[in-house]
Amino acid sequence: MTIPDTVEAREAVDLLDRTRALVQPELRGACDTLPGPMRRVAMYHFGWEEADGTPAAGAGGKAVRPALVLAACQALGGDPDRAVRAAAAVELAHNFTLLHDDVIDEDVTRRHRPTAWTVFGTADAVLAGDAMLALAVRLLAEDPWPRSAEASARLSDCVIELCAGQQIDCAFEERPPEEVTPEECIGMATAKTGALLGASCAIGALYAGAGEREVRAMDAFGREAGLAFQFIDDLIGIWGDPERTGKPAGADLAARKKSLPVVAALASGTRAGAELAELYRGPMGAAAVARAADAVERAGGRDWAQSQAAERMSKAVGELARAVPDLGAAGGLLSLAEFVTRRNR
Amino acid sequence: MTIPDTVEAREAVDLLDRTRALVQPELRGACDTLPGPMRRVAMYHFGWEEADGTPAAGAGGKAVRPALVLAACQALGGDPDRAVRAAAAVELAHNFTLLHDDVIDEDVTRRHRPTAWTVFGTADAVLAGDAMLALAVRLLAEDPWPRSAEASARLSDCVIELCAGQQIDCAFEERPPEEVTPEECIGMATAKTGALLGASCAIGALYAGAGEREVRAMDAFGREAGLAFQFIDDLIGIWGDPERTGKPAGADLAARKKSLPVVAALASGTRAGAELAELYRGPMGAAAVARAADAVERAGGRDWAQSQAAERMSKAVGELARAVPDLGAAGGLLSLAEFVTRRNR
């Protein structure tokens, strides 16, 4: 984790630390009930154990989504302690998608370690993912809180949306980059990233006993903040400072990623967009990466992504104000939104 | 479906037909809500559409598990109409495991058609399976029946057990057959087959408003009947009449399957067991298959499996009598148990 450099960032880091302290025992306790090999995959994936079963010091992810559940609950006057199980369920659902997406995308690194499927094989990783989703469902089904069934329905709708997002992402890989539209790309980011941040906030609202209007506004807040995050993440993927991101400059370009600024540039109908398309068809060495970054910028992809990120954040705050008219009570949520959209820069 | 030749079989076939008529609209309606490509995979997998989206006449599986839900509910004095959604949820969970197991096992045929992953690719098949499990959860979460959360907790526990069973099955494949014990093999069959038949009956009991004792006995009934089914299925896989099974004689031996009679024979410490182990190390042509079947029989594998099947069925009926003291009310369940353990012979 980078050193927080603003008041909001310090607040967010504190909130994430407190969330992990509250939610991790529930999360780890749930994973501990899994039978043999699926338990090992889960413990490894969360960073609590090494591949051979010895203890590891991993923190099990930043816990952004559980923190959103608890902060949303608190912002609407609920008792976050009651929502700890729901927060753990959301984190399990998130990690279920990570396990499956890593298998599908054949990604080999996650949280600075080899992905679970590279260590335990595809079958065990898929099955451990399945079991994690089932654990999430069980946590909510066994939660006596009267709105837990609503939370379960929302979470399952969200899982379907996450799967749809991953499916769209895979389908993009098979199309020439210049055929993917920015709208499609935003739709994909909404499903893959916005949906679960929205569901986290909405579930927090349900655990505060909120009405339908507040729940919907909380969902919209999380979705818009999630989209802002994605735009900024994609900007970082091209122009992020390697010293802060830990990745080489232009990493997303080197990987020919169809990120939001790239897709916008390719669809711009400009000469720079055509140059970028041409570059993406060839080998992406350091010089090509530098030229591609320049082309994205000249084609307007950088400005567009920056203004979209700002617009989404402003929409997010508007939605939050609908749910929590006294924004002073929503400090936790605002600092989290601020934090995720500035992380690691 | 083969022509029913006993009163029980006719009753079971009627029950399955009525179940499909009740449950299929719910099931199909749920799958119809899935986004784009996942909907297509689901419609194909259930046999309602061809790969290109044109309508198909498939019946979507025999619906044994939904029939158990409805019959268990009825046997305990409940109204099966109220349990239709739960029955659809169980069938979705079952088909989620089929989609994932086919990917993991690289099986190419299911219900006489190419498996979904061979048609739509691994990613879409895995994601459609994920989405089906989420649909099952949503059906239960949106069901106003007061015990639906308990049903959801049971179903999620069962999903974890199904995943564990599949995991054990994969692990067996990597071990020499003579190292797998009959007890391990029974444990695997309990997890892979017994668990969901048990959960189906238990969920039916929950929807009848039954007490914990009845629910547990119904679960045990389904599990024991499921094990009886597995023993008989494995016997058919070696000695089934090809005209009735539609598979060549000794199909499981030709595939070197570590089925229950085979594992028992290998673990018997007899000369015939050693012969079988030797045969399994070589090519399994027609002559080797015939010799292997003979070796399993001489090693006691056939007798053991037959007596186990009978013992499990008798245990199942004992458990059923615990849940439904007047067995006359449990005719549907008995005919289903009878049916699944005699099918296609």
XYZ file of C-alpha atoms in Angstrom:
690
model
C 0.000 0.000 0.000
C 1.338 3.470 -0.856
C 1.718 6.129 1.802
C -1.506 8.135 2.051
C -0.900 11.765 1.151
C -4.279 13.410 1.809
C -6.760 13.509 4.679
C -9.236 11.467 2.594
C -6.592 8.902 1.800
C -5.647 8.555 5.473
C -9.325 8.163 6.354
C -9.801 5.559 3.637
C -6.716 3.604 4.699
C -7.986 3.610 8.292
C -11.416 2.456 7.123
C -9.914 -0.344 5.047
C -7.735 -1.439 7.977
C -10.727 -1.462 10.334
C -12.808 -3.333 7.735
C -10.184 -6.018 7.356
C -9.980 -6.409 11.128
C -13.768 -6.870 11.315
C -14.415 -8.917 8.180
C -11.333 -11.097 7.912
C -12.223 -13.442 10.798
C -15.644 -14.074 9.224
C -14.083 -14.549 5.792
C -11.319 -16.804 6.982
C -13.699 -18.765 9.203
C -15.920 -19.414 6.188
C -13.005 -20.527 3.990
C -11.775 -22.738 6.805
C -14.981 -24.815 6.566
C -14.245 -25.803 2.956
C -13.302 -29.442 2.382
C -9.601 -30.287 1.888
C -8.147 -29.052 -1.379
C -10.708 -26.263 -1.926
C -9.794 -24.901 1.491
C -6.145 -24.839 0.474
C -6.884 -23.009 -2.773
C -8.970 -20.429 -0.895
C -6.344 -19.902 1.823
C -3.654 -19.507 -0.822
C -5.726 -17.202 -3.012
C -6.455 -14.850 -0.101
C -2.778 -14.858 0.816
C -3.208 -16.481 4.219
C -1.218 -19.585 3.310
C 1.587 -20.492 0.959
C 0.975 -23.122 -1.696
C 2.346 -25.809 0.643
C -0.026 -24.823 3.444
C 2.443 -22.912 5.631
C 1.131 -19.616 7.026
C 1.644 -16.481 4.930
C 1.360 -12.855 5.874
C -0.919 -11.791 3.004
C -3.701 -9.383 3.896
C -6.195 -10.982 1.519
C -6.804 -8.008 -0.753
C -7.564 -4.385 0.035
C -11.180 -5.119 1.105
C -12.607 -2.154 -0.833
C -15.969 -3.873 -1.374
C -16.516 -4.945 2.264
C -15.525 -1.426 3.318
C -18.196 -0.022 0.986
C -20.804 -2.349 2.549
C -19.946 -1.205 6.069
C -19.557 2.489 5.155
C -22.868 2.545 3.247
C -24.606 0.902 6.187
C -23.126 3.450 8.575
C -23.878 6.423 6.303
C -27.568 5.501 6.392
C -27.646 5.198 10.160
C -27.246 1.425 10.388
C -24.961 -0.540 12.681
C -22.035 -1.736 10.544
C -21.328 -4.567 12.990
C -24.552 -6.213 11.832
C -23.388 -6.087 8.215
C -20.070 -7.864 8.729
C -21.384 -11.178 7.433
C -22.837 -9.484 4.352
C -19.504 -7.701 3.809
C -17.725 -11.058 3.932
C -20.267 -12.493 1.458
C -19.552 -9.666 -1.001
C -15.800 -10.256 -0.700
C -16.281 -13.995 -1.300
C -18.348 -13.269 -4.418
C -15.628 -10.889 -5.629
C -12.922 -13.491 -5.116
C -15.022 -16.168 -6.813
C -14.938 -13.999 -9.946
C -11.183 -13.401 -9.596
C -10.493 -17.150 -9.432
C -12.627 -17.874 -12.509
C -11.471 -14.833 -14.490
C -7.825 -15.770 -13.928
C -8.527 -19.247 -15.322
C -10.452 -17.875 -18.304
C -7.948 -15.112 -19.090
C -4.974 -17.384 -18.334
C -3.576 -14.637 -16.093
C -0.545 -15.819 -14.167
C -0.137 -13.124 -11.476
C -2.573 -11.880 -8.840
C -1.614 -9.779 -5.813
C 2.088 -10.227 -6.674
C 1.855 -14.050 -6.501
C 1.246 -16.815 -9.044
C -2.506 -17.211 -9.652
C -4.263 -20.155 -7.992
C -4.795 -22.100 -11.222
C -1.066 -21.993 -12.026
C -0.373 -23.523 -8.611
C -3.299 -25.939 -8.098
C -4.508 -26.556 -11.651
C -7.573 -25.365 -13.524
C -10.024 -27.873 -12.054
C -9.251 -27.041 -8.421
C -9.304 -23.289 -9.113
C -12.691 -23.467 -10.852
C -14.124 -25.661 -8.084
C -12.717 -23.450 -5.313
C -14.335 -20.465 -7.053
C -17.666 -22.292 -7.205
C -17.378 -23.186 -3.536
C -16.588 -19.554 -2.612
C -19.768 -18.377 -4.302
C -21.690 -21.054 -2.401
C -20.044 -19.850 0.848
C -21.198 -16.300 0.089
C -24.746 -17.563 -0.399
C -24.601 -19.554 2.825
C -23.385 -16.559 4.850
C -26.383 -14.521 3.684
C -28.853 -17.422 3.981
C -27.801 -18.023 7.589
C -27.868 -14.330 8.497
C -30.934 -13.633 10.647
C -31.073 -9.982 9.501
C -34.559 -9.543 7.950
C -33.272 -8.007 4.703
C -30.638 -10.696 4.071
C -32.798 -12.393 1.403
C -32.979 -9.098 -0.489
C -29.206 -8.831 -0.190
C -28.884 -12.365 -1.565
C -31.141 -11.550 -4.538
C -29.070 -8.417 -5.270
C -25.808 -10.282 -4.971
C -26.986 -13.029 -7.338
C -28.163 -10.456 -9.895
C -24.764 -8.830 -9.582
C -22.962 -12.154 -10.100
C -24.898 -12.626 -13.337
C -23.844 -9.129 -14.410
C -20.199 -9.844 -13.503
C -20.300 -13.011 -15.609
C -21.852 -11.065 -18.482
C -19.066 -8.468 -18.166
C -16.382 -11.131 -18.273
C -18.094 -12.708 -21.262
C -18.138 -9.365 -23.132
C -14.473 -8.887 -22.248
C -13.596 -12.275 -23.752
C -15.659 -11.497 -26.854
C -13.732 -8.204 -27.296
C -10.479 -10.138 -27.426
C -11.678 -11.852 -30.580
C -12.583 -8.625 -32.403
C -10.220 -6.163 -34.095
C -9.708 -3.289 -31.609
C -11.040 -0.629 -33.991
C -14.449 -2.372 -34.093
C -15.073 -2.055 -30.341
C -16.995 1.135 -29.552
C -16.395 3.295 -26.465
C -20.038 2.665 -25.472
C -19.474 -1.103 -25.537
C -16.315 -0.612 -23.525
C -18.165 1.460 -20.906
C -20.891 -1.216 -20.802
C -18.253 -3.841 -20.141
C -16.620 -1.784 -17.366
C -20.040 -1.157 -15.807
C -20.730 -4.897 -15.692
C -17.222 -5.988 -14.650
C -16.409 -3.271 -12.117
C -19.364 -0.965 -11.469
C -21.909 -3.696 -10.734
C -20.191 -5.117 -7.664
C -19.207 -1.727 -6.206
C -22.874 -0.731 -6.674
C -24.156 -3.952 -5.112
C -21.774 -3.496 -2.159
C -23.220 -0.054 -1.407
C -26.795 -1.227 -2.005
C -26.346 -4.189 0.342
C -24.901 -1.863 2.992
C -28.036 0.262 2.581
C -30.280 -2.809 2.982
C -28.480 -3.594 6.233
C -29.271 -0.067 7.415
C -32.948 -0.784 6.773
C -33.047 1.804 3.980
C -35.953 2.281 1.579
C -35.939 1.401 -2.115
C -35.024 4.965 -3.185
C -31.918 5.071 -0.967
C -30.880 1.566 -1.968
C -31.126 2.486 -5.632
C -29.169 5.715 -5.160
C -26.464 3.831 -3.241
C -26.228 1.318 -6.060
C -25.861 4.154 -8.584
C -23.205 5.830 -6.406
C -21.122 2.641 -6.342
C -21.548 2.052 -10.064
C -20.510 5.578 -11.033
C -17.577 5.547 -8.616
C -16.599 2.172 -10.073
C -16.633 3.581 -13.583
C -14.572 6.586 -12.481
C -12.128 4.124 -10.985
C -11.941 2.188 -14.258
C -11.252 5.307 -16.328
C -8.483 6.323 -13.960
C -7.084 2.804 -13.807
C -6.927 2.784 -17.599
C -5.182 6.180 -17.622
C -2.653 4.843 -15.124
C -2.161 1.796 -17.353
C -0.778 4.153 -20.014
C 0.605 7.211 -18.196
C 1.075 5.951 -14.640
C 4.411 6.652 -12.958
C 6.278 3.310 -12.953
C 7.738 4.157 -9.536
C 4.251 4.432 -8.091
C 2.429 1.710 -10.058
C 5.175 -0.898 -9.901
C 4.495 -1.584 -13.610
C 6.536 -0.386 -16.608
C 5.213 2.771 -18.323
C 2.560 2.011 -20.928
C 2.027 -1.524 -19.620
C -1.513 -1.673 -21.051
C -0.261 -0.571 -24.472
C 2.517 -3.137 -24.481
C -0.194 -5.753 -23.802
C -2.368 -4.236 -26.592
C -5.165 -3.814 -24.049
C -8.430 -2.420 -25.392
C -8.675 0.005 -22.489
C -11.111 2.925 -22.484
C -8.713 5.657 -23.740
C -7.397 3.309 -26.439
C -10.869 2.345 -27.682
C -11.920 6.005 -27.730
C -8.794 6.920 -29.711
C -9.358 4.099 -32.203
C -12.986 5.179 -32.685
C -12.085 8.879 -33.016
C -11.895 8.918 -36.807
C -8.685 10.980 -36.462
C -5.340 10.466 -38.143
C -3.809 9.729 -34.741
C -6.442 7.023 -34.240
C -5.443 5.400 -37.539
C -1.768 5.574 -36.493
C -2.649 3.807 -33.237
C -4.535 1.059 -35.120
C -1.495 0.565 -37.328
C 0.848 0.413 -34.310
C -1.426 -2.130 -32.554
C -1.043 -4.447 -35.543
C 2.741 -4.560 -35.150
C 5.151 -5.553 -32.361
C 4.809 -3.339 -29.245
C 8.394 -2.581 -28.193
C 9.323 0.441 -26.055
C 9.408 2.833 -29.034
C 6.022 1.640 -30.323
C 4.562 1.982 -26.821
C 5.787 5.601 -26.578
C 4.382 6.393 -30.029
C 1.080 4.689 -29.175
C 0.715 6.708 -25.955
C 1.317 9.849 -27.962
C -1.259 8.755 -30.581
C -3.904 8.033 -27.914
C -3.329 11.513 -26.530
C -3.456 13.259 -29.929
C -6.609 11.306 -30.822
C -8.277 12.708 -27.716
C -8.401 9.432 -25.741
C -6.598 10.865 -22.718
C -8.764 13.980 -22.426
C -11.930 11.978 -22.933
C -11.024 9.467 -20.220
C -10.067 12.251 -17.821
C -13.279 14.174 -18.366
C -15.312 10.938 -18.144
C -13.635 10.090 -14.838
C -14.435 13.540 -13.450
C -18.009 13.372 -14.748
C -18.564 9.921 -13.237
C -17.196 11.023 -9.875
C -19.458 14.042 -9.907
C -22.450 11.851 -10.817
C -21.442 9.474 -8.026
C -21.445 12.270 -5.463
C -24.835 13.437 -6.786
C -26.285 9.961 -6.288
C -24.742 9.769 -2.839
C -26.391 13.062 -1.901
C -29.729 11.577 -2.944
C -29.215 8.630 -0.589
C -27.626 10.637 2.251
C -28.860 14.239 2.162
C -26.395 15.178 4.934
C -23.174 14.319 3.105
C -21.284 14.835 6.357
C -22.559 11.399 7.400
C -21.145 9.859 4.223
C -17.512 10.761 4.858
C -16.411 7.140 4.822
C -17.954 6.473 1.424
C -16.538 9.654 -0.059
C -13.055 8.918 1.205
C -13.263 5.366 -0.194
C -14.420 6.668 -3.577
C -11.614 9.222 -3.506
C -9.137 6.538 -2.491
C -9.958 3.955 -5.143
C -9.820 6.543 -7.888
C -6.383 7.800 -6.793
C -4.697 4.619 -5.649
C -1.122 3.893 -6.594
C -0.557 6.990 -8.655
C -36.976 -42.849 -22.111
C -37.495 -46.628 -21.989
C -40.973 -48.084 -21.780
C -41.968 -48.450 -18.127
C -42.513 -52.100 -17.239
C -43.761 -51.946 -13.644
C -46.463 -50.064 -11.774
C -43.761 -48.094 -9.894
C -42.018 -47.189 -13.129
C -45.283 -45.972 -14.683
C -45.951 -43.908 -11.567
C -42.436 -42.451 -11.655
C -42.672 -41.622 -15.349
C -46.010 -39.869 -14.721
C -44.485 -37.978 -11.808
C -41.489 -36.903 -13.878
C -43.782 -35.783 -16.710
C -45.938 -33.765 -14.319
C -42.829 -32.290 -12.685
C -41.434 -31.143 -16.009
C -44.784 -29.565 -16.899
C -44.765 -27.645 -13.594
C -41.088 -26.769 -13.264
C -39.995 -26.185 -16.845
C -41.765 -22.817 -17.296
C -40.066 -21.525 -14.128
C -36.710 -22.936 -15.216
C -36.940 -21.651 -18.746
C -38.229 -18.283 -17.606
C -35.202 -17.933 -15.315
C -32.729 -18.892 -18.068
C -34.493 -16.492 -20.436
C -33.460 -13.575 -18.191
C -29.743 -14.290 -18.669
C -27.792 -11.756 -20.745
C -26.999 -12.640 -24.383
C -24.465 -15.426 -24.790
C -25.057 -16.993 -21.356
C -28.743 -17.297 -22.212
C -27.809 -19.113 -25.411
C -25.521 -21.554 -23.590
C -28.261 -22.270 -21.032
C -30.978 -22.753 -23.666
C -28.672 -25.085 -25.602
C -27.553 -27.015 -22.544
C -31.149 -27.712 -21.466
C -31.984 -28.790 -25.004
C -34.511 -26.030 -25.702
C -32.470 -24.489 -28.504
C -29.934 -25.636 -31.057
C -26.464 -24.092 -31.053
C -27.601 -21.505 -33.613
C -30.565 -20.451 -31.480
C -33.314 -22.246 -33.415
C -35.875 -24.036 -31.240
C -35.144 -27.647 -30.283
C -37.417 -30.301 -28.886
C -35.196 -31.356 -25.965
C -36.934 -32.040 -22.681
C -34.145 -30.530 -20.561
C -33.161 -33.626 -18.603
C -35.293 -36.154 -16.733
C -36.008 -33.768 -13.832
C -35.365 -36.403 -11.169
C -34.216 -33.823 -8.604
C -37.147 -31.426 -9.018
C -39.478 -34.436 -8.838
C -37.866 -35.419 -5.522
C -38.421 -31.882 -4.184
C -42.102 -31.941 -5.094
C -42.685 -35.548 -4.004
C -40.941 -34.992 -0.632
C -43.027 -31.892 -0.059
C -46.216 -33.792 -0.868
C -45.263 -36.819 1.220
C -45.003 -34.577 4.284
C -48.377 -32.962 3.704
C -47.110 -29.813 1.939
C -48.486 -28.250 -1.217
C -46.049 -29.103 -4.016
C -47.212 -26.103 -6.052
C -45.519 -23.862 -3.499
C -42.209 -25.700 -3.976
C -41.999 -25.279 -7.755
C -39.536 -22.402 -7.522
C -37.339 -24.383 -5.123
C -37.523 -27.378 -7.479
C -36.344 -25.167 -10.335
C -33.501 -23.842 -8.139
C -32.318 -27.392 -7.426
C -32.372 -28.228 -11.138
C -30.373 -25.080 -11.934
C -27.776 -25.997 -9.312
C -27.580 -29.509 -10.788
C -27.044 -28.162 -14.280
C -24.436 -25.674 -13.053
C -22.380 -28.660 -11.874
C -22.945 -30.492 -15.175
C -21.646 -27.505 -17.180
C -18.536 -27.165 -15.013
C -17.878 -30.901 -14.697
C -18.032 -31.322 -18.481
C -15.403 -28.575 -18.863
C -13.191 -30.070 -16.164
C -13.534 -33.668 -17.359
C -13.355 -32.611 -21.029
C -16.483 -34.683 -21.679
C -17.804 -34.163 -25.175
C -21.324 -35.662 -24.986
C -24.240 -34.851 -22.703
C -27.854 -35.921 -23.294
C -26.877 -37.270 -26.730
C -25.560 -33.860 -27.903
C -22.130 -32.172 -27.951
C -21.427 -30.603 -24.534
C -21.818 -26.842 -24.220
C -18.080 -26.123 -23.938
C -17.370 -27.948 -27.215
C -19.940 -25.689 -28.906
C -19.475 -22.323 -27.158
C -15.952 -22.595 -25.722
C -14.696 -23.095 -22.194
C -15.093 -19.480 -21.039
C -18.763 -19.197 -22.007
C -19.568 -22.622 -20.530
C -17.906 -21.785 -17.195
C -19.606 -18.379 -17.055
C -23.018 -19.812 -17.991
C -22.579 -22.355 -15.185
C -21.714 -19.564 -12.736
C -24.761 -17.613 -13.865
C -27.018 -20.669 -13.445
C -25.912 -21.059 -9.843
C -26.636 -17.360 -9.304
C -30.093 -17.863 -10.869
C -30.771 -20.706 -8.438
C -29.826 -18.449 -5.542
C -32.051 -15.670 -6.874
C -35.058 -17.962 -7.223
C -34.771 -18.953 -3.565
C -33.929 -15.432 -2.358
C -37.037 -14.043 -4.084
C -39.298 -16.835 -2.852
C -41.565 -15.476 -0.090
C -41.918 -18.937 1.507
C -40.650 -18.519 5.104
C -38.255 -21.477 4.957
C -36.614 -20.431 1.659
C -33.497 -19.101 3.447
C -33.017 -22.509 5.084
C -33.406 -24.084 1.654
C -30.771 -21.693 0.301
C -28.336 -22.578 3.114
C -28.871 -26.300 2.428
C -28.418 -25.871 -1.283
C -25.181 -23.914 -0.828
C -23.813 -26.556 1.547
C -24.728 -29.137 -1.034
C -22.965 -27.186 -3.807
C -19.791 -27.193 -1.715
C -20.150 -30.953 -1.267
C -20.714 -31.429 -5.014
C -17.542 -29.442 -5.735
C -15.638 -31.522 -3.190
C -16.930 -34.684 -4.875
C -15.806 -33.502 -8.287
C -12.442 -32.562 -6.819
C -12.004 -36.036 -5.305
C -13.003 -37.555 -8.639
C -10.290 -35.538 -10.431
C -7.717 -36.496 -7.793
C -8.584 -40.210 -8.305
C -7.719 -39.871 -11.979
C -4.148 -39.051 -11.019
C -3.688 -42.070 -8.741
C -3.053 -45.671 -9.752
C -6.445 -47.461 -9.554
C -5.268 -50.023 -6.995
C -4.528 -47.234 -4.493
C -8.116 -45.969 -4.368
C -10.084 -47.664 -1.574
C -13.768 -48.645 -1.828
C -14.457 -46.338 1.150
C -12.957 -43.370 -0.728
C -14.986 -44.329 -3.753
C -18.211 -44.449 -1.710
C -17.303 -41.065 -0.189
C -16.897 -39.621 -3.652
C -20.229 -41.042 -4.839
C -21.929 -39.692 -1.711
C -20.600 -36.204 -2.436
C -21.128 -36.266 -6.202
C -24.509 -37.997 -6.371
C -26.006 -38.578 -2.925
C -25.641 -35.007 -1.665
C -27.938 -33.370 -4.216
C -30.571 -36.121 -4.115
C -30.527 -35.717 -0.324
C -30.737 -31.927 -0.522
C -33.650 -32.200 -2.992
C -35.652 -34.313 -0.542
C -34.661 -32.126 2.424
C -35.681 -28.955 0.586
C -39.018 -30.553 -0.303
C -39.461 -31.297 3.409
C -38.648 -27.672 4.310
C -41.348 -26.543 1.892
C -43.801 -28.817 3.701
C -42.931 -27.013 6.937
C -41.351 -30.170 8.381
C -39.310 -30.302 11.594
C -35.558 -30.860 11.802
C -35.944 -34.623 12.398
C -38.042 -35.131 9.262
C -35.765 -32.896 7.186
C -32.724 -34.888 8.280
C -34.408 -38.229 7.577
C -35.468 -37.000 4.116
C -31.893 -35.942 3.415
C -30.647 -39.386 4.478
C -33.300 -41.076 2.306
C -32.129 -39.140 -0.763
C -28.469 -39.804 -0.027
C -28.916 -43.555 0.434
C -31.145 -43.801 -2.655
C -28.487 -41.822 -4.540
C -25.793 -44.247 -3.460
C -27.965 -47.226 -4.441
C -28.389 -45.556 -7.819
C -24.624 -45.140 -8.174
C -23.899 -48.789 -7.363
C -26.470 -49.903 -9.926
C -25.251 -47.410 -12.498
C -21.742 -48.790 -12.068
C -23.009 -52.367 -12.434
C -24.784 -51.348 -15.647
C -21.560 -49.720 -16.846
C -19.992 -53.197 -16.870
C -22.819 -55.700 -17.320
C -25.640 -53.589 -18.762
C -27.448 -54.882 -21.825
C -26.143 -52.763 -24.746
C -29.604 -52.849 -26.322
C -31.081 -51.206 -23.270
C -28.222 -48.882 -22.243
C -27.348 -47.679 -25.738
C -23.670 -48.134 -24.791
C -21.346 -51.013 -25.757
C -20.970 -53.777 -23.150
C -18.302 -53.013 -20.569
C -18.151 -49.324 -21.557
C -16.796 -48.317 -18.123
C -14.039 -50.924 -18.347
C -13.030 -49.834 -21.840
C -12.668 -46.309 -20.372
C -10.693 -47.724 -17.395
C -13.230 -46.121 -15.068
C -12.546 -46.498 -11.366
C -16.137 -47.453 -10.711
C -17.275 -48.991 -7.426
C -17.153 -52.681 -8.463
C -13.746 -52.141 -10.101
C -12.252 -50.425 -7.064
C -13.614 -53.148 -4.765
C -12.122 -55.832 -7.014
C -8.730 -54.080 -7.120
C -8.728 -53.745 -3.322
C -9.830 -57.354 -2.753
C -6.322 -58.787 -2.375
C -7.411 -61.674 -4.620
C -5.651 -63.120 -7.643
C -8.523 -61.913 -9.817
C -7.962 -58.393 -8.445
C -4.289 -58.558 -9.444
C -5.298 -59.773 -12.925
C -7.628 -56.811 -13.249
C -4.872 -54.370 -12.206
C -2.609 -55.911 -14.857
C -5.328 -55.646 -17.523
C -5.990 -51.974 -16.620
C -2.339 -51.202 -17.338
C -2.629 -52.454 -20.930
C -4.799 -51.582 -23.937
C -8.543 -52.214 -23.290
C -9.775 -53.896 -26.479
C -12.905 -56.068 -26.588
C -11.078 -59.189 -25.349
C -9.453 -57.315 -22.463
C -12.840 -55.814 -21.516
C -14.427 -59.267 -21.379
C -11.540 -60.617 -19.271
C -11.697 -57.573 -16.984
C -15.461 -58.016 -16.430
C -14.800 -61.631 -15.529
C -11.986 -60.606 -13.159
C -14.183 -58.023 -11.392
C -16.793 -60.736 -10.897
C -14.331 -63.365 -9.609
C -12.764 -60.778 -7.266
C -16.183 -60.248 -5.698
C -16.752 -56.735 -7.076
C -20.083 -57.581 -8.691
C -21.564 -59.301 -5.633
C -20.348 -56.536 -3.356
C -21.890 -53.799 -5.494
C -25.167 -55.699 -5.745
C -25.415 -56.249 -2.029
C -24.409 -52.640 -1.339
C -27.134 -51.409 -3.706
C -29.736 -53.531 -1.947
C -28.480 -52.480 1.482
C -28.549 -48.773 0.523
C -32.077 -49.066 -0.845
C -33.227 -50.753 2.318
C -31.544 -48.049 4.425
C -33.201 -45.426 2.223
C -36.636 -46.900 2.857
C -35.868 -47.051 6.587
C -35.005 -43.344 6.595
C -38.109 -42.567 4.596
C -40.247 -44.393 7.146
C -38.714 -42.199 9.846
C -39.762 -39.064 7.975
C -43.148 -40.377 6.789
C -44.435 -43.009 9.219
C -47.364 -43.804 6.889
C -45.346 -44.958 3.884
C -48.557 -44.967 1.849
C -48.190 -41.180 1.629
C -44.659 -41.561 0.246
C -45.600 -43.506 -2.870
C -44.162 -40.860 -5.186
C -40.765 -40.895 -3.494
C -40.628 -44.670 -3.429
C -41.507 -44.934 -7.099
C -38.844 -42.339 -7.963
C -36.222 -44.191 -5.924
C -37.247 -47.420 -7.595
C -37.176 -45.752 -10.989
C -33.732 -44.161 -10.767
C -32.185 -47.386 -9.552
C -33.660 -49.412 -12.423
C -33.470 -46.969 -15.284
C -32.290 -48.031 -18.698
C -31.551 -51.633 -17.810
